Short mmCIF file of C-alpha atoms in Angstrom, two decimals:
data_model
loop_
_atom_site.label_atom_id
_atom_site.label_comp_id
_atom_site.label_asym_id
_atom_site.label_seq_id
_atom_site.Cartn_x
_atom_site.Cartn_y
_atom_site.Cartn_z
CA ALA F 1 18.59 -5.15 14.27
CA GLN F 2 19.56 -3.20 11.33
CA SER F 3 22.42 -1.34 10.33
CA VAL F 4 23.23 0.84 7.56
CA THR F 5 27.01 2.07 6.76
CA GLN F 6 27.19 4.50 3.53
CA LEU F 7 30.97 4.12 2.85
CA ASP F 8 32.26 7.51 2.31
CA SER F 9 31.28 11.25 3.83
CA HIS F 10 31.81 13.14 0.89
CA VAL F 11 32.06 12.44 -2.90
CA SER F 12 33.33 14.89 -5.22
CA VAL F 13 32.86 14.06 -9.16
CA SER F 14 32.81 16.38 -12.13
CA GLU F 15 29.98 17.63 -14.43
CA GLY F 16 29.17 14.75 -16.76
CA THR F 17 30.96 12.05 -14.94
CA PRO F 18 29.70 8.80 -13.69
CA VAL F 19 28.61 8.75 -9.86
CA LEU F 20 28.56 6.07 -7.10
CA LEU F 21 27.77 6.04 -3.39
CA ARG F 22 28.48 3.47 -1.72
CA CYS F 23 26.11 1.80 1.06
CA ASN F 24 26.36 -1.47 2.90
CA TYR F 25 23.17 -2.88 5.23
CA SER F 26 23.03 -5.42 7.90
CA SER F 27 19.99 -6.49 8.30
CA SER F 28 18.56 -9.76 10.26
CA TYR F 29 16.03 -10.59 7.27
CA SER F 30 15.16 -9.60 3.70
CA PRO F 31 15.46 -5.91 3.99
CA SER F 32 13.81 -2.75 1.98
CA LEU F 33 16.12 -0.16 0.81
CA PHE F 34 16.01 3.64 -0.01
CA TRP F 35 17.77 5.92 -1.24
CA TYR F 36 16.96 10.09 -0.13
CA VAL F 37 18.39 13.06 -1.14
CA GLN F 38 18.16 16.32 0.80
CA HIS F 39 18.71 19.16 -1.12
CA PRO F 40 19.97 21.96 1.04
CA ASN F 41 17.54 23.50 3.75
CA LYS F 42 15.38 20.99 2.08
CA GLY F 43 13.44 17.41 3.46
CA LEU F 44 13.88 14.49 2.42
CA GLN F 45 13.14 13.20 -1.05
CA LEU F 46 12.30 9.16 -1.58
CA LEU F 47 15.19 8.53 -4.47
CA LEU F 48 14.61 4.94 -5.26
CA LYS F 49 13.48 1.85 -3.37
CA TYR F 50 14.20 -2.00 -3.47
CA THR F 51 11.50 -4.53 -2.31
CA SER F 52 12.40 -8.16 -3.06
CA ALA F 53 11.23 -7.61 -6.45
CA ALA F 54 13.98 -6.64 -9.37
CA THR F 55 17.50 -6.38 -7.97
CA LEU F 56 18.08 -3.48 -9.99
CA VAL F 57 16.31 -0.48 -8.83
CA LYS F 58 15.58 3.04 -11.11
CA GLY F 59 14.63 6.09 -9.19
CA ILE F 60 14.31 9.80 -10.46
CA ASN F 61 16.59 11.83 -12.16
CA GLY F 62 18.61 8.93 -13.66
CA PHE F 63 19.31 7.30 -10.58
CA GLU F 64 19.71 3.99 -9.98
CA ALA F 65 20.76 1.09 -7.14
CA GLU F 66 21.42 -2.62 -7.25
CA PHE F 67 20.86 -4.54 -4.33
CA LYS F 68 23.37 -7.44 -4.07
CA LYS F 69 22.70 -9.67 -1.13
CA SER F 70 26.32 -11.70 -1.43
CA GLU F 71 27.94 -8.63 -0.67
CA THR F 72 25.03 -7.06 1.34
CA SER F 73 25.43 -3.61 -0.01
CA PHE F 74 23.15 -1.00 -2.58
CA HIS F 75 24.80 1.46 -3.89
CA LEU F 76 23.86 4.13 -5.61
CA THR F 77 24.81 5.07 -9.35
CA LYS F 78 24.14 7.86 -11.88
CA PRO F 79 25.61 7.33 -15.41
CA SER F 80 26.14 11.51 -15.86
CA ALA F 81 26.47 14.06 -13.23
CA HIS F 82 24.64 17.06 -13.27
CA MET F 83 25.17 20.12 -10.91
CA SER F 84 21.81 19.83 -9.78
CA ASP F 85 22.87 16.45 -8.23
CA ALA F 86 24.57 18.13 -5.82
CA ALA F 87 23.27 16.94 -2.37
CA GLU F 88 23.33 14.73 0.91
CA TYR F 89 22.66 10.99 0.12
CA PHE F 90 20.97 8.84 2.52
CA CYS F 91 21.41 5.31 2.22
CA VAL F 92 18.13 3.66 4.66
CA VAL F 93 17.32 0.34 6.17
CA SER F 94 13.58 -0.65 6.79
CA GLY F 95 13.09 -2.77 9.62
CA GLY F 96 9.72 -2.23 11.25
CA ALA F 97 7.24 -0.33 12.91
CA ASP F 98 10.25 1.92 14.90
CA GLY F 99 10.65 2.40 11.28
CA LEU F 100 13.72 3.47 9.37
CA THR F 101 17.51 3.05 10.26
CA PHE F 102 19.72 5.74 8.20
CA GLY F 103 23.13 6.08 7.53
CA LYS F 104 24.97 9.08 8.27
CA GLY F 105 24.95 10.51 4.97
CA THR F 106 26.92 11.10 1.71
CA HIS F 107 27.71 14.50 0.40
CA LEU F 108 28.35 14.93 -3.02
CA ILE F 109 29.89 17.49 -4.67
CA ILE F 110 30.03 18.40 -8.52
CA GLN F 111 32.70 20.14 -9.87
CA PRO F 112 31.96 22.33 -12.63
CA ASP V 1 3.83 16.19 -2.33
CA ALA V 2 2.68 14.04 0.36
CA GLY V 3 0.28 16.36 3.07
CA ILE V 4 2.96 16.78 5.94
CA THR V 5 2.94 19.63 7.99
CA GLN V 6 5.68 21.24 10.82
CA SER V 7 4.96 24.35 12.56
CA PRO V 8 6.99 26.18 13.88
CA ARG V 9 9.52 25.65 10.79
CA HIS V 10 11.86 27.33 12.80
CA LYS V 11 12.11 28.52 16.85
CA VAL V 12 14.52 30.12 19.12
CA THR V 13 14.32 29.16 23.22
CA GLU V 14 16.41 29.32 26.31
CA THR V 15 17.15 26.50 28.17
CA GLY V 16 15.37 25.11 30.58
CA THR V 17 11.82 26.14 29.05
CA PRO V 18 9.36 23.14 27.39
CA VAL V 19 9.06 23.23 23.66
CA THR V 20 6.40 21.43 21.63
CA LEU V 21 6.38 20.65 18.15
CA ARG V 22 3.58 19.54 16.31
CA CYS V 23 3.28 17.39 13.17
CA HIS V 24 0.09 17.10 11.19
CA GLN V 25 -0.86 14.74 8.34
CA THR V 26 -3.60 14.37 6.16
CA GLU V 27 -2.69 11.14 4.70
CA ASN V 28 -4.68 9.27 7.42
CA HIS V 29 -1.39 7.10 7.63
CA ARG V 30 -0.78 5.01 10.15
CA TYR V 31 2.46 5.20 11.23
CA MET V 32 4.53 8.40 12.10
CA TYR V 33 8.16 9.61 13.97
CA TRP V 34 9.57 12.42 15.05
CA TYR V 35 13.45 12.59 14.02
CA ARG V 36 16.21 14.83 14.86
CA GLN V 37 19.33 15.69 12.12
CA ASP V 38 22.47 16.67 13.29
CA PRO V 39 25.76 16.47 11.01
CA GLY V 40 27.72 13.40 10.99
CA HIS V 41 25.18 11.28 12.37
CA GLY V 42 22.57 11.25 9.17
CA LEU V 43 18.57 11.26 11.00
CA ARG V 44 17.94 9.44 14.52
CA LEU V 45 15.12 8.33 15.69
CA ILE V 46 13.45 9.96 19.13
CA HIS V 47 10.19 8.74 18.70
CA TYR V 48 7.13 7.36 17.12
CA SER V 49 3.96 5.98 16.63
CA TYR V 50 2.07 3.25 15.28
CA GLY V 51 -1.67 4.27 16.01
CA VAL V 52 -3.62 6.71 17.90
CA LYS V 53 -2.24 6.96 21.52
CA ASP V 54 0.28 4.31 21.29
CA THR V 55 3.24 5.35 20.58
CA ASP V 56 7.06 3.67 21.35
CA LYS V 57 10.64 5.79 21.87
CA GLY V 58 13.35 5.41 19.38
CA GLU V 59 17.29 5.32 19.54
CA VAL V 60 17.67 8.99 21.43
CA SER V 61 14.62 9.86 23.05
CA ASP V 62 15.62 11.36 26.26
CA GLY V 63 14.24 13.89 27.66
CA TYR V 64 11.70 13.94 25.09
CA SER V 65 8.41 12.72 24.56
CA VAL V 66 5.62 12.37 22.11
CA SER V 67 1.72 12.53 22.14
CA ARG V 68 -0.88 11.28 19.75
CA SER V 69 -4.60 11.69 20.67
CA LYS V 70 -5.53 11.77 16.72
CA THR V 71 -4.32 10.26 13.62
CA GLU V 72 -3.60 13.53 11.70
CA ASP V 73 -1.57 15.20 15.14
CA PHE V 74 1.75 13.98 16.72
CA LEU V 75 3.87 16.00 18.67
CA LEU V 76 6.73 16.37 20.28
CA THR V 77 7.67 18.22 23.37
CA LEU V 78 11.01 19.25 24.86
CA GLU V 79 10.46 18.52 28.48
CA SER V 80 13.09 20.98 29.63
CA ALA V 81 15.20 21.90 26.46
CA THR V 82 18.57 22.25 26.11
CA SER V 83 21.54 22.72 24.16
CA SER V 84 21.78 19.32 23.44
CA GLN V 85 18.40 19.41 21.62
CA THR V 86 19.60 22.26 18.97
CA SER V 87 18.95 20.55 15.89
CA VAL V 88 16.69 20.24 12.87
CA TYR V 89 14.09 18.38 13.76
CA PHE V 90 11.89 16.25 10.84
CA CYS V 91 8.46 14.43 11.24
CA ALA V 92 7.22 11.72 8.53
CA ILE V 93 4.40 9.55 7.81
CA ARG V 94 4.01 5.94 6.97
CA GLY V 95 1.44 3.94 5.21
CA THR V 96 1.16 0.13 5.58
CA THR V 97 -0.07 -0.42 1.35
CA GLY V 98 4.46 -2.23 0.83
CA GLY V 99 4.43 -3.23 4.35
CA TRP V 100 7.50 -2.65 5.30
CA GLY V 101 8.93 -1.75 2.30
CA THR V 102 6.59 1.38 2.27
CA GLU V 103 8.49 4.90 2.13
CA ALA V 104 8.11 7.27 4.48
CA PHE V 105 7.58 10.71 3.76
CA PHE V 106 9.40 13.75 5.47
CA GLY V 107 8.41 17.03 6.54
CA GLN V 108 10.38 20.27 5.78
CA GLY V 109 12.03 20.19 9.55
CA THR V 110 12.20 22.53 12.25
CA ARG V 111 14.98 24.07 13.05
CA LEU V 112 15.61 24.78 16.89
CA THR V 113 17.85 26.87 18.91
CA VAL V 114 18.71 26.56 22.60
CA VAL V 115 20.28 29.36 23.68
#
């Protein structure tokens, strides 16, 4: 069995400041982990993924995430927020054929 | 963008009527999924398919059925729509080249309202 907990339902930051979106996971085996972003009224877009190679993963639009097995975490960061980053972010763990297990999402708000 | 199309994009239907949503892919991917998205719940798996005529239930399958008669098409049917099935439905496809580390690609979603 696997599960994902996104620790914050909403995060608000000022434009130009760092972003941290927190995710903890539970998995019976070595997981594959993903972050997806969903802009309003849009589908989901892959930001980045971890598949047991480098623990620091770089994604699109300046985002990166670090896999920490000892902490069962996969937090998403960005050094400097932009207004266009305002969206819903989902942390996702991959199991088997039954696809992906989603966290409940973190709504990122960017203050001007 | 991955070749995945959902239809219709929006639908309003009455309680008790059957509804079918269609997902069509041009990527020849083995796995196809139906999720529903509701506020505060993220995306929850309804049904998935691992090949033609091979399907299985997900977390929230009650009241839904699926069919996959061709690799490219995956249909979701609400047998008798209820207001609790008002939601946004997403189809996803997934290949096998990276094992379970392979990412899924999502359609644009279908907004279904049951009145």
